[in-house]
PDB file of C-alpha atoms in Angstrom:
ATOM      1  CA  MET Y 495     -97.770 -20.290 173.494  1.00  0.00           C
ATOM      2  CA  GLY Y 496     -98.912 -18.008 176.003  1.00  0.00           C
ATOM      3  CA  ASN Y 497     -97.175 -15.302 174.188  1.00  0.00           C
ATOM      4  CA  HIS Y 498     -98.433 -16.573 170.008  1.00  0.00           C
ATOM      5  CA  THR Y 499    -102.129 -17.422 171.380  1.00  0.00           C
ATOM      6  CA  ALA Y 500    -101.918 -13.211 172.546  1.00  0.00           C
ATOM      7  CA  ALA Y 501    -100.696 -12.024 169.425  1.00  0.00           C
ATOM      8  CA  LYS Y 502    -103.411 -13.864 167.595  1.00  0.00           C
ATOM      9  CA  LYS Y 503    -105.541 -12.261 169.701  1.00  0.00           C
ATOM     10  CA  ILE Y 504    -104.619  -9.250 168.799  1.00  0.00           C
ATOM     11  CA  ILE Y 505    -104.140  -9.375 165.069  1.00  0.00           C
ATOM     12  CA  ALA Y 506    -107.303 -10.380 165.251  1.00  0.00           C
ATOM     13  CA  LEU Y 507    -109.247  -7.196 167.449  1.00  0.00           C
ATOM     14  CA  ALA Y 508    -107.107  -5.439 164.914  1.00  0.00           C
ATOM     15  CA  HIS Y 509    -109.105  -6.612 161.770  1.00  0.00           C
ATOM     16  CA  THR Y 510    -112.131  -6.481 163.575  1.00  0.00           C
ATOM     17  CA  PRO Y 511    -114.244  -2.949 163.617  1.00  0.00           C
ATOM     18  CA  LEU Y 512    -114.104  -3.167 167.059  1.00  0.00           C
ATOM     19  CA  GLU Y 513    -114.038  -0.247 168.998  1.00  0.00           C
ATOM     20  CA  ILE Y 514    -112.739  -1.205 172.194  1.00  0.00           C
ATOM     21  CA  GLY Y 515    -115.314  -0.609 174.777  1.00  0.00           C
ATOM     22  CA  ARG Y 516    -117.670   1.574 172.900  1.00  0.00           C
ATOM     23  CA  LEU Y 517    -120.557   0.632 171.477  1.00  0.00           C
ATOM     24  CA  SER Y 518    -121.162  -0.633 167.665  1.00  0.00           C
ATOM     25  CA  ASP Y 519    -123.079  -3.896 166.642  1.00  0.00           C
ATOM     26  CA  ALA Y 520    -119.998  -5.591 165.782  1.00  0.00           C
ATOM     27  CA  ALA Y 521    -119.123  -4.439 169.528  1.00  0.00           C
ATOM     28  CA  ILE Y 522    -123.195  -6.147 170.621  1.00  0.00           C
ATOM     29  CA  ARG Y 523    -122.207  -9.533 168.377  1.00  0.00           C
ATOM     30  CA  HIS Y 524    -119.737 -10.375 170.211  1.00  0.00           C
ATOM     31  CA  LEU Y 525    -121.441  -9.503 173.642  1.00  0.00           C
ATOM     32  CA  ILE Y 526    -123.457 -11.612 173.532  1.00  0.00           C
ATOM     33  CA  ASP Y 527    -120.713 -14.087 172.355  1.00  0.00           C
ATOM     34  CA  CYS Y 528    -119.446 -13.932 175.534  1.00  0.00           C
ATOM     35  CA  PHE Y 529    -122.289 -13.393 177.609  1.00  0.00           C
ATOM     36  CA  TYR Y 530    -123.879 -16.680 176.382  1.00  0.00           C
ATOM     37  CA  THR Y 531    -120.913 -18.476 177.282  1.00  0.00           C
ATOM     38  CA  LYS Y 532    -121.026 -17.654 180.785  1.00  0.00           C
ATOM     39  CA  VAL Y 533    -124.493 -17.997 180.587  1.00  0.00           C
ATOM     40  CA  ARG Y 534    -123.772 -22.124 179.217  1.00  0.00           C
ATOM     41  CA  ALA Y 535    -121.666 -23.328 181.835  1.00  0.00           C
ATOM     42  CA  ASP Y 536    -123.408 -21.472 184.862  1.00  0.00           C
ATOM     43  CA  SER Y 537    -124.517 -24.411 187.444  1.00  0.00           C
ATOM     44  CA  GLU Y 538    -127.881 -22.280 187.326  1.00  0.00           C
ATOM     45  CA  LEU Y 539    -128.964 -20.643 184.478  1.00  0.00           C
ATOM     46  CA  GLY Y 540    -126.998 -23.275 181.778  1.00  0.00           C
ATOM     47  CA  PRO Y 541    -129.816 -26.116 182.192  1.00  0.00           C
ATOM     48  CA  ILE Y 542    -132.832 -23.754 181.860  1.00  0.00           C
ATOM     49  CA  PHE Y 543    -131.829 -22.072 178.584  1.00  0.00           C
ATOM     50  CA  GLU Y 544    -130.027 -25.353 177.479  1.00  0.00           C
ATOM     51  CA  ARG Y 545    -133.391 -27.499 177.299  1.00  0.00           C
ATOM     52  CA  ALA Y 546    -135.265 -23.863 176.574  1.00  0.00           C
ATOM     53  CA  ILE Y 547    -132.999 -23.563 173.019  1.00  0.00           C
ATOM     54  CA  SER Y 548    -131.973 -27.831 173.546  1.00  0.00           C
ATOM     55  CA  GLY Y 549    -129.811 -28.173 170.310  1.00  0.00           C
ATOM     56  CA  ASP Y 550    -128.380 -25.291 167.989  1.00  0.00           C
ATOM     57  CA  TRP Y 551    -128.063 -21.911 169.786  1.00  0.00           C
ATOM     58  CA  GLY Y 552    -126.808 -20.289 166.551  1.00  0.00           C
ATOM     59  CA  PRO Y 553    -130.813 -18.742 166.199  1.00  0.00           C
ATOM     60  CA  HIS Y 554    -130.893 -17.579 169.373  1.00  0.00           C
ATOM     61  CA  LEU Y 555    -127.444 -16.045 169.828  1.00  0.00           C
ATOM     62  CA  ALA Y 556    -128.851 -14.422 166.378  1.00  0.00           C
ATOM     63  CA  THR Y 557    -132.019 -13.449 168.160  1.00  0.00           C
ATOM     64  CA  MET Y 558    -130.297 -12.039 171.395  1.00  0.00           C
ATOM     65  CA  HIS Y 559    -127.739  -9.429 168.723  1.00  0.00           C
ATOM     66  CA  ASP Y 560    -130.787  -8.780 166.789  1.00  0.00           C
ATOM     67  CA  PHE Y 561    -133.031  -7.659 170.228  1.00  0.00           C
ATOM     68  CA  TRP Y 562    -130.186  -5.317 171.788  1.00  0.00           C
ATOM     69  CA  SER Y 563    -128.654  -4.183 168.696  1.00  0.00           C
ATOM     70  CA  SER Y 564    -132.777  -2.629 168.338  1.00  0.00           C
ATOM     71  CA  ILE Y 565    -132.620  -1.845 172.433  1.00  0.00           C
ATOM     72  CA  MET Y 566    -128.703  -0.305 172.352  1.00  0.00           C
ATOM     73  CA  LEU Y 567    -128.786   1.292 168.371  1.00  0.00           C
ATOM     74  CA  THR Y 568    -132.567   1.495 167.639  1.00  0.00           C
ATOM     75  CA  SER Y 569    -131.608  -0.670 164.701  1.00  0.00           C
ATOM     76  CA  ARG Y 570    -135.036  -2.116 164.450  1.00  0.00           C
ATOM     77  CA  ARG Y 571    -134.028  -5.641 163.890  1.00  0.00           C
ATOM     78  CA  TYR Y 572    -136.020  -7.407 165.956  1.00  0.00           C
ATOM     79  CA  LYS Y 573    -139.583  -7.267 166.377  1.00  0.00           C
ATOM     80  CA  GLY Y 574    -140.909 -10.035 168.586  1.00  0.00           C
ATOM     81  CA  ASN Y 575    -142.417 -11.056 171.902  1.00  0.00           C
ATOM     82  CA  PRO Y 576    -140.698 -11.921 174.286  1.00  0.00           C
ATOM     83  CA  VAL Y 577    -142.878 -12.176 176.650  1.00  0.00           C
ATOM     84  CA  ALA Y 578    -144.776 -15.309 175.505  1.00  0.00           C
ATOM     85  CA  VAL Y 579    -141.681 -16.652 174.787  1.00  0.00           C
ATOM     86  CA  HIS Y 580    -140.022 -16.896 178.967  1.00  0.00           C
ATOM     87  CA  LEU Y 581    -144.071 -18.212 180.335  1.00  0.00           C
ATOM     88  CA  ARG Y 582    -142.930 -20.639 177.871  1.00  0.00           C
ATOM     89  CA  VAL Y 583    -139.530 -21.773 179.624  1.00  0.00           C
ATOM     90  CA  GLU Y 584    -139.851 -24.854 181.847  1.00  0.00           C
ATOM     91  CA  GLY Y 585    -137.812 -24.134 185.357  1.00  0.00           C
ATOM     92  CA  ILE Y 586    -137.809 -19.632 185.468  1.00  0.00           C
ATOM     93  CA  GLU Y 587    -138.166 -18.166 188.482  1.00  0.00           C
ATOM     94  CA  PRO Y 588    -138.280 -15.156 190.063  1.00  0.00           C
ATOM     95  CA  ARG Y 589    -134.031 -15.183 191.841  1.00  0.00           C
ATOM     96  CA  LEU Y 590    -133.096 -16.438 188.515  1.00  0.00           C
ATOM     97  CA  PHE Y 591    -133.528 -13.190 186.780  1.00  0.00           C
ATOM     98  CA  ALA Y 592    -131.460 -11.443 189.426  1.00  0.00           C
ATOM     99  CA  ARG Y 593    -128.377 -14.353 188.219  1.00  0.00           C
ATOM    100  CA  TRP Y 594    -128.868 -13.181 184.800  1.00  0.00           C
ATOM    101  CA  LEU Y 595    -128.204  -9.618 185.135  1.00  0.00           C
ATOM    102  CA  ALA Y 596    -124.918  -9.980 187.549  1.00  0.00           C
ATOM    103  CA  LEU Y 597    -123.563 -12.302 184.432  1.00  0.00           C
ATOM    104  CA  PHE Y 598    -125.292  -9.693 182.022  1.00  0.00           C
ATOM    105  CA  ASP Y 599    -123.281  -6.519 183.873  1.00  0.00           C
ATOM    106  CA  GLU Y 600    -120.549  -8.880 184.661  1.00  0.00           C
ATOM    107  CA  THR Y 601    -119.908  -9.638 181.110  1.00  0.00           C
ATOM    108  CA  CYS Y 602    -120.812  -5.366 180.229  1.00  0.00           C
ATOM    109  CA  ARG Y 603    -117.841  -4.415 182.030  1.00  0.00           C
ATOM    110  CA  GLU Y 604    -115.039  -6.755 180.780  1.00  0.00           C
ATOM    111  CA  LEU Y 605    -116.031  -5.337 177.919  1.00  0.00           C
ATOM    112  CA  PHE Y 606    -117.307  -1.697 177.851  1.00  0.00           C
ATOM    113  CA  ASP Y 607    -116.541   1.806 179.337  1.00  0.00           C
ATOM    114  CA  ASP Y 608    -117.977   1.969 182.555  1.00  0.00           C
ATOM    115  CA  ASP Y 609    -120.814   4.714 180.242  1.00  0.00           C
ATOM    116  CA  VAL Y 610    -121.726   1.766 178.206  1.00  0.00           C
ATOM    117  CA  ALA Y 611    -121.628  -1.264 181.352  1.00  0.00           C
ATOM    118  CA  ASP Y 612    -124.564   1.306 182.711  1.00  0.00           C
ATOM    119  CA  ALA Y 613    -126.664   2.350 179.745  1.00  0.00           C
ATOM    120  CA  PHE Y 614    -126.762  -1.455 179.201  1.00  0.00           C
ATOM    121  CA  ARG Y 615    -127.327  -2.366 182.530  1.00  0.00           C
ATOM    122  CA  ALA Y 616    -130.211   0.289 182.834  1.00  0.00           C
ATOM    123  CA  LYS Y 617    -132.234  -1.221 180.127  1.00  0.00           C
ATOM    124  CA  ALA Y 618    -131.439  -4.844 181.693  1.00  0.00           C
ATOM    125  CA  GLU Y 619    -133.031  -4.391 184.923  1.00  0.00           C
ATOM    126  CA  ARG Y 620    -136.256  -2.546 183.281  1.00  0.00           C
ATOM    127  CA  ILE Y 621    -136.645  -5.165 181.117  1.00  0.00           C
ATOM    128  CA  ALA Y 622    -136.256  -8.244 183.205  1.00  0.00           C
ATOM    129  CA  GLU Y 623    -138.356  -6.339 185.904  1.00  0.00           C
ATOM    130  CA  SER Y 624    -141.445  -6.096 183.220  1.00  0.00           C
ATOM    131  CA  LEU Y 625    -141.055  -9.795 181.926  1.00  0.00           C
ATOM    132  CA  LYS Y 626    -140.935 -10.586 185.532  1.00  0.00           C
ATOM    133  CA  LEU Y 627    -144.008  -8.901 186.412  1.00  0.00           C
ATOM    134  CA  ALA Y 628    -145.844  -9.828 183.254  1.00  0.00           C
ATOM    135  CA  LEU Y 629    -144.730 -14.013 184.655  1.00  0.00           C
ATOM    136  CA  PHE Y 630    -145.010 -13.487 188.034  1.00  0.00           C
ATOM    137  CA  TYR Y 631    -147.679 -10.775 189.317  1.00  0.00           C
ATOM    138  CA  ARG Y 632    -150.274 -12.188 191.195  1.00  0.00           C
ATOM    139  CA  PRO Y 633    -152.693 -10.123 192.129  1.00  0.00           C
ATOM    140  CA  ASP Y 634    -153.183 -11.296 195.524  1.00  0.00           C
ATOM    141  CA  ARG Y 635    -149.624 -11.227 196.206  1.00  0.00           C
ATOM    142  CA  PRO Y 636    -147.447  -7.988 197.314  1.00  0.00           C
ATOM    143  CA  TRP Y 637    -144.722  -7.441 194.735  1.00  0.00           C
ATOM    144  CA  GLN Y 638    -141.908  -6.535 195.638  1.00  0.00           C
ATOM    145  CA  ARG Y 639    -140.009  -4.371 193.221  1.00  0.00           C
ATOM    146  CA  SER Y 640    -136.575  -5.291 192.126  1.00  0.00           C
ATOM    147  CA  ALA Y 641    -134.506  -2.236 189.931  1.00  0.00           C
ATOM    148  CA  PRO Y 642    -133.743   0.267 191.676  1.00  0.00           C
TER     149      PRO Y 642
ATOM    150  CA  MET H1219    -143.609  -0.795 184.389  1.00  0.00           C
ATOM    151  CA  THR H1220    -144.450   0.835 181.191  1.00  0.00           C
ATOM    152  CA  PHE H1221    -143.966   4.502 178.847  1.00  0.00           C
ATOM    153  CA  VAL H1222    -147.274   5.951 178.583  1.00  0.00           C
ATOM    154  CA  VAL H1223    -148.203   7.970 175.449  1.00  0.00           C
ATOM    155  CA  THR H1224    -149.629  11.590 176.431  1.00  0.00           C
ATOM    156  CA  ASP H1225    -151.124  14.754 175.289  1.00  0.00           C
ATOM    157  CA  ASN H1226    -149.089  16.310 172.235  1.00  0.00           C
ATOM    158  CA  CYS H1227    -149.668  12.891 170.752  1.00  0.00           C
ATOM    159  CA  ILE H1228    -152.971  13.656 170.173  1.00  0.00           C
ATOM    160  CA  LYS H1229    -153.694  15.108 165.876  1.00  0.00           C
ATOM    161  CA  CYS H1230    -149.745  14.857 166.046  1.00  0.00           C
ATOM    162  CA  LYS H1231    -149.649  11.413 165.789  1.00  0.00           C
ATOM    163  CA  TYR H1232    -146.123  11.013 164.094  1.00  0.00           C
ATOM    164  CA  MET H1233    -145.645   6.893 164.027  1.00  0.00           C
ATOM    165  CA  ASP H1234    -142.034   7.138 164.212  1.00  0.00           C
ATOM    166  CA  CYS H1235    -142.320   5.141 167.193  1.00  0.00           C
ATOM    167  CA  VAL H1236    -144.473   2.496 166.368  1.00  0.00           C
ATOM    168  CA  GLU H1237    -141.162   1.702 163.535  1.00  0.00           C
ATOM    169  CA  VAL H1238    -138.652   1.129 166.367  1.00  0.00           C
ATOM    170  CA  CYS H1239    -140.862  -0.513 169.391  1.00  0.00           C
ATOM    171  CA  PRO H1240    -138.873  -4.213 169.421  1.00  0.00           C
ATOM    172  CA  VAL H1241    -142.530  -5.885 170.884  1.00  0.00           C
ATOM    173  CA  ASP H1242    -145.205  -4.162 168.724  1.00  0.00           C
ATOM    174  CA  CYS H1243    -147.180  -2.398 171.845  1.00  0.00           C
ATOM    175  CA  PHE H1244    -148.367   0.790 170.104  1.00  0.00           C
ATOM    176  CA  TYR H1245    -152.591   0.679 168.973  1.00  0.00           C
ATOM    177  CA  GLU H1246    -154.215   3.421 167.067  1.00  0.00           C
ATOM    178  CA  GLY H1247    -156.999   5.724 167.949  1.00  0.00           C
ATOM    179  CA  GLU H1248    -158.175   8.207 165.336  1.00  0.00           C
ATOM    180  CA  ASN H1249    -156.274  10.887 165.854  1.00  0.00           C
ATOM    181  CA  MET H1250    -153.406   9.352 168.459  1.00  0.00           C
ATOM    182  CA  LEU H1251    -151.506   6.387 169.654  1.00  0.00           C
ATOM    183  CA  VAL H1252    -150.868   4.896 173.066  1.00  0.00           C
ATOM    184  CA  ILE H1253    -149.557   2.081 174.215  1.00  0.00           C
ATOM    185  CA  HIS H1254    -150.400  -1.097 175.971  1.00  0.00           C
ATOM    186  CA  PRO H1255    -149.326  -1.069 179.322  1.00  0.00           C
ATOM    187  CA  ASP H1256    -148.754  -5.103 179.622  1.00  0.00           C
ATOM    188  CA  GLU H1257    -146.887  -6.346 176.679  1.00  0.00           C
ATOM    189  CA  CYS H1258    -144.015  -3.037 176.980  1.00  0.00           C
ATOM    190  CA  ILE H1259    -141.114  -4.232 178.074  1.00  0.00           C
ATOM    191  CA  ASP H1260    -140.188  -0.983 179.465  1.00  0.00           C
ATOM    192  CA  CYS H1261    -137.238  -0.963 176.973  1.00  0.00           C
ATOM    193  CA  GLY H1262    -137.484   3.120 176.514  1.00  0.00           C
ATOM    194  CA  VAL H1263    -136.564   3.309 172.479  1.00  0.00           C
ATOM    195  CA  CYS H1264    -139.769   5.172 172.113  1.00  0.00           C
ATOM    196  CA  GLU H1265    -139.238   7.456 174.107  1.00  0.00           C
ATOM    197  CA  PRO H1266    -137.073   9.662 172.211  1.00  0.00           C
ATOM    198  CA  GLU H1267    -137.929   9.061 169.081  1.00  0.00           C
ATOM    199  CA  CYS H1268    -140.910  10.805 169.143  1.00  0.00           C
ATOM    200  CA  PRO H1269    -140.582  14.239 167.247  1.00  0.00           C
ATOM    201  CA  ALA H1270    -143.946  15.512 169.777  1.00  0.00           C
ATOM    202  CA  GLU H1271    -141.970  14.319 172.649  1.00  0.00           C
ATOM    203  CA  ALA H1272    -145.547  12.906 174.363  1.00  0.00           C
ATOM    204  CA  ILE H1273    -143.705   9.804 175.432  1.00  0.00           C
ATOM    205  CA  PHE H1274    -142.964   9.734 179.020  1.00  0.00           C
ATOM    206  CA  SER H1275    -141.886   6.830 181.398  1.00  0.00           C
ATOM    207  CA  ASP H1276    -145.219   6.005 184.045  1.00  0.00           C
ATOM    208  CA  THR H1277    -142.479   6.694 186.470  1.00  0.00           C
ATOM    209  CA  GLU H1278    -142.472  10.051 186.528  1.00  0.00           C
ATOM    210  CA  PRO H1279    -144.561  11.279 188.261  1.00  0.00           C
ATOM    211  CA  GLY H1280    -148.317  12.574 187.692  1.00  0.00           C
ATOM    212  CA  LEU H1281    -149.116  10.403 184.339  1.00  0.00           C
ATOM    213  CA  GLN H1282    -151.848   8.041 186.527  1.00  0.00           C
ATOM    214  CA  SER H1283    -154.775   9.488 184.088  1.00  0.00           C
ATOM    215  CA  TRP H1284    -152.438   8.932 181.065  1.00  0.00           C
ATOM    216  CA  LEU H1285    -151.279   5.561 182.146  1.00  0.00           C
ATOM    217  CA  LYS H1286    -155.843   4.613 182.724  1.00  0.00           C
ATOM    218  CA  LEU H1287    -156.095   6.346 179.010  1.00  0.00           C
ATOM    219  CA  ASN H1288    -153.218   4.372 177.167  1.00  0.00           C
ATOM    220  CA  ALA H1289    -154.601   0.329 179.004  1.00  0.00           C
ATOM    221  CA  GLU H1290    -158.374   1.306 178.626  1.00  0.00           C
ATOM    222  CA  TYR H1291    -157.386   2.306 174.633  1.00  0.00           C
ATOM    223  CA  ALA H1292    -154.902  -0.403 174.390  1.00  0.00           C
ATOM    224  CA  SER H1293    -157.425  -2.726 174.520  1.00  0.00           C
ATOM    225  CA  ILE H1294    -160.086  -1.845 171.926  1.00  0.00           C
ATOM    226  CA  TRP H1295    -157.909   0.252 169.066  1.00  0.00           C
ATOM    227  CA  PRO H1296    -155.936  -1.454 166.243  1.00  0.00           C
ATOM    228  CA  ASN H1297    -152.456  -2.747 166.668  1.00  0.00           C
ATOM    229  CA  ILE H1298    -149.923  -0.456 164.806  1.00  0.00           C
ATOM    230  CA  ALA H1299    -145.996  -1.609 163.851  1.00  0.00           C
ATOM    231  CA  VAL H1300    -146.257   0.353 160.436  1.00  0.00           C
ATOM    232  CA  LYS H1301    -145.778   3.802 160.316  1.00  0.00           C
ATOM    233  CA  ARG H1302    -148.247   5.691 157.722  1.00  0.00           C
ATOM    234  CA  GLU H1303    -147.931   9.647 156.740  1.00  0.00           C
ATOM    235  CA  PRO H1304    -148.917  11.755 160.076  1.00  0.00           C
ATOM    236  CA  PRO H1305    -151.828  13.991 159.968  1.00  0.00           C
ATOM    237  CA  ALA H1306    -150.735  17.012 156.957  1.00  0.00           C
ATOM    238  CA  ASP H1307    -151.749  19.502 159.756  1.00  0.00           C
ATOM    239  CA  ALA H1308    -149.719  18.412 162.640  1.00  0.00           C
ATOM    240  CA  LYS H1309    -146.961  20.617 162.595  1.00  0.00           C
ATOM    241  CA  GLU H1310    -149.556  23.307 163.319  1.00  0.00           C
ATOM    242  CA  PHE H1311    -151.114  20.874 166.897  1.00  0.00           C
ATOM    243  CA  ASP H1312    -147.450  20.334 167.986  1.00  0.00           C
ATOM    244  CA  GLY H1313    -147.328  22.261 171.157  1.00  0.00           C
ATOM    245  CA  VAL H1314    -151.100  23.251 171.006  1.00  0.00           C
ATOM    246  CA  PRO H1315    -152.186  22.314 175.493  1.00  0.00           C
ATOM    247  CA  ASN H1316    -154.597  21.113 176.743  1.00  0.00           C
ATOM    248  CA  LYS H1317    -155.541  18.712 173.285  1.00  0.00           C
ATOM    249  CA  LEU H1318    -157.234  16.154 175.534  1.00  0.00           C
ATOM    250  CA  GLU H1319    -160.163  17.925 176.536  1.00  0.00           C
ATOM    251  CA  GLN H1320    -160.408  19.820 172.997  1.00  0.00           C
ATOM    252  CA  PHE H1321    -159.716  16.539 170.409  1.00  0.00           C
ATOM    253  CA  PHE H1322    -159.376  13.603 171.894  1.00  0.00           C
ATOM    254  CA  SER H1323    -160.841  10.749 169.808  1.00  0.00           C
ATOM    255  CA  PRO H1324    -162.178   7.228 171.257  1.00  0.00           C
ATOM    256  CA  LYS H1325    -162.661   6.426 167.807  1.00  0.00           C
ATOM    257  CA  PRO H1326    -160.800   3.693 166.761  1.00  0.00           C
ATOM    258  CA  GLY H1327    -157.443   4.140 163.816  1.00  0.00           C
ATOM    259  CA  GLN H1328    -157.086   1.982 160.643  1.00  0.00           C
ATOM    260  CA  GLY H1329    -153.831  -0.203 162.102  1.00  0.00           C
ATOM    261  CA  ASP H1330    -152.004  -1.740 160.127  1.00  0.00           C
ATOM    262  CA  ASP H1331    -155.016  -3.957 157.980  1.00  0.00           C
ATOM    263  CA  ALA H1332    -154.996  -0.539 155.929  1.00  0.00           C
ATOM    264  CA  MET H1333    -152.117  -1.295 155.186  1.00  0.00           C
ATOM    265  CA  ASN H1334    -152.290  -5.278 153.855  1.00  0.00           C
ATOM    266  CA  GLN H1335    -155.801  -6.358 154.104  1.00  0.00           C
ATOM    267  CA  SER H1336    -154.817 -10.080 153.947  1.00  0.00           C
ATOM    268  CA  GLY H1337    -153.265  -9.214 157.374  1.00  0.00           C
ATOM    269  CA  ASP H1338    -149.676  -8.867 158.096  1.00  0.00           C
ATOM    270  CA  ASP H1339    -147.938 -11.527 159.818  1.00  0.00           C
ATOM    271  CA  ARG H1340    -147.013 -10.048 162.093  1.00  0.00           C
ATOM    272  CA  GLY H1341    -150.095 -10.428 164.041  1.00  0.00           C
ATOM    273  CA  GLN H1342    -149.957 -13.386 163.668  1.00  0.00           C
ATOM    274  CA  THR H1343    -147.177 -12.958 166.929  1.00  0.00           C
ATOM    275  CA  LYS H1344    -148.784 -10.203 168.367  1.00  0.00           C
ATOM    276  CA  ILE H1345    -148.393 -10.882 172.548  1.00  0.00           C
ATOM    277  CA  PRO H1346    -151.779 -12.463 174.042  1.00  0.00           C
ATOM    278  CA  PRO H1347    -153.390 -10.921 177.274  1.00  0.00           C
ATOM    279  CA  VAL H1348    -150.945 -12.492 179.616  1.00  0.00           C
ATOM    280  CA  ASN H1349    -152.098 -11.353 182.980  1.00  0.00           C
ATOM    281  CA  ALA H1350    -155.224  -9.372 182.729  1.00  0.00           C
ATOM    282  CA  GLU H1351    -155.397  -8.732 186.718  1.00  0.00           C
ATOM    283  CA  HIS H1352    -152.294  -6.957 185.490  1.00  0.00           C
ATOM    284  CA  PRO H1353    -150.891  -4.245 187.674  1.00  0.00           C
ATOM    285  CA  ARG H1354    -149.776  -1.748 185.315  1.00  0.00           C
ATOM    286  CA  HIS H1355    -153.220  -1.108 184.530  1.00  0.00           C
ATOM    287  CA  GLY H1356    -152.714   1.795 187.443  1.00  0.00           C
ATOM    288  CA  GLN H1357    -155.202   0.449 189.882  1.00  0.00           C
ATOM    289  CA  ASP H1358    -153.609  -1.657 193.152  1.00  0.00           C
ATOM    290  CA  PRO H1359    -155.608  -4.837 193.753  1.00  0.00           C
TER     291      PRO H1359
END
């Protein structure tokens, strides 16, 4: 049974335009699917996302595919306002960004070669820091920059 | 953190950057563009798109005055997300040093309204001023 499943996987992979480990639009789509499967199963992030998305994940996954395609491939597919969207998320906290980044990096490293995973991490860390500043910075409190 | 537009944009204004920006954070002056530091998500997609190589991360040293200029004019110039024809003489000014002192215009540009008088849909998704006391204006509290 195990061998049958593995064989099916190999056949499926052979029919996708995915060059294993390298960056492409199809690879980003796969990354998004794998990453959000982990997010939904995560005890900290899962409930926050399930509450914010409430129901059909299809549009969210499509938006995230467009976003990362725009960021990594300059595809111009995403135009939006991520700060405003995150402001509406109930229960969002600075520490959850670290959890998100760890899961995202873990997924990237499972799917991509190191140089590609590094590029994703660099972008994700910068964007996360910007979102955190926009959401949580208050002038009367010290700001500890967490991205390198 | 943010990216900032610097000297070599002045009188070049190629506008390639505005089309790739995922969050539409460019604002248009008469002869230069700027980035709104509170709206930029620091993704860096615009940087390699600039033919004039005028866009830099504010983590690079010596850009405080440009960060201040970007913040100041982003709050008064119109938003631009659609590229138009660059100035006819853009190439002649590409690489000319110290354009700020000689050529900078504080006047607003046309923005996207010039393309669509009835209003662009994108205007409705424009980012509101989230935190007026944001640190990215370059002034410490």
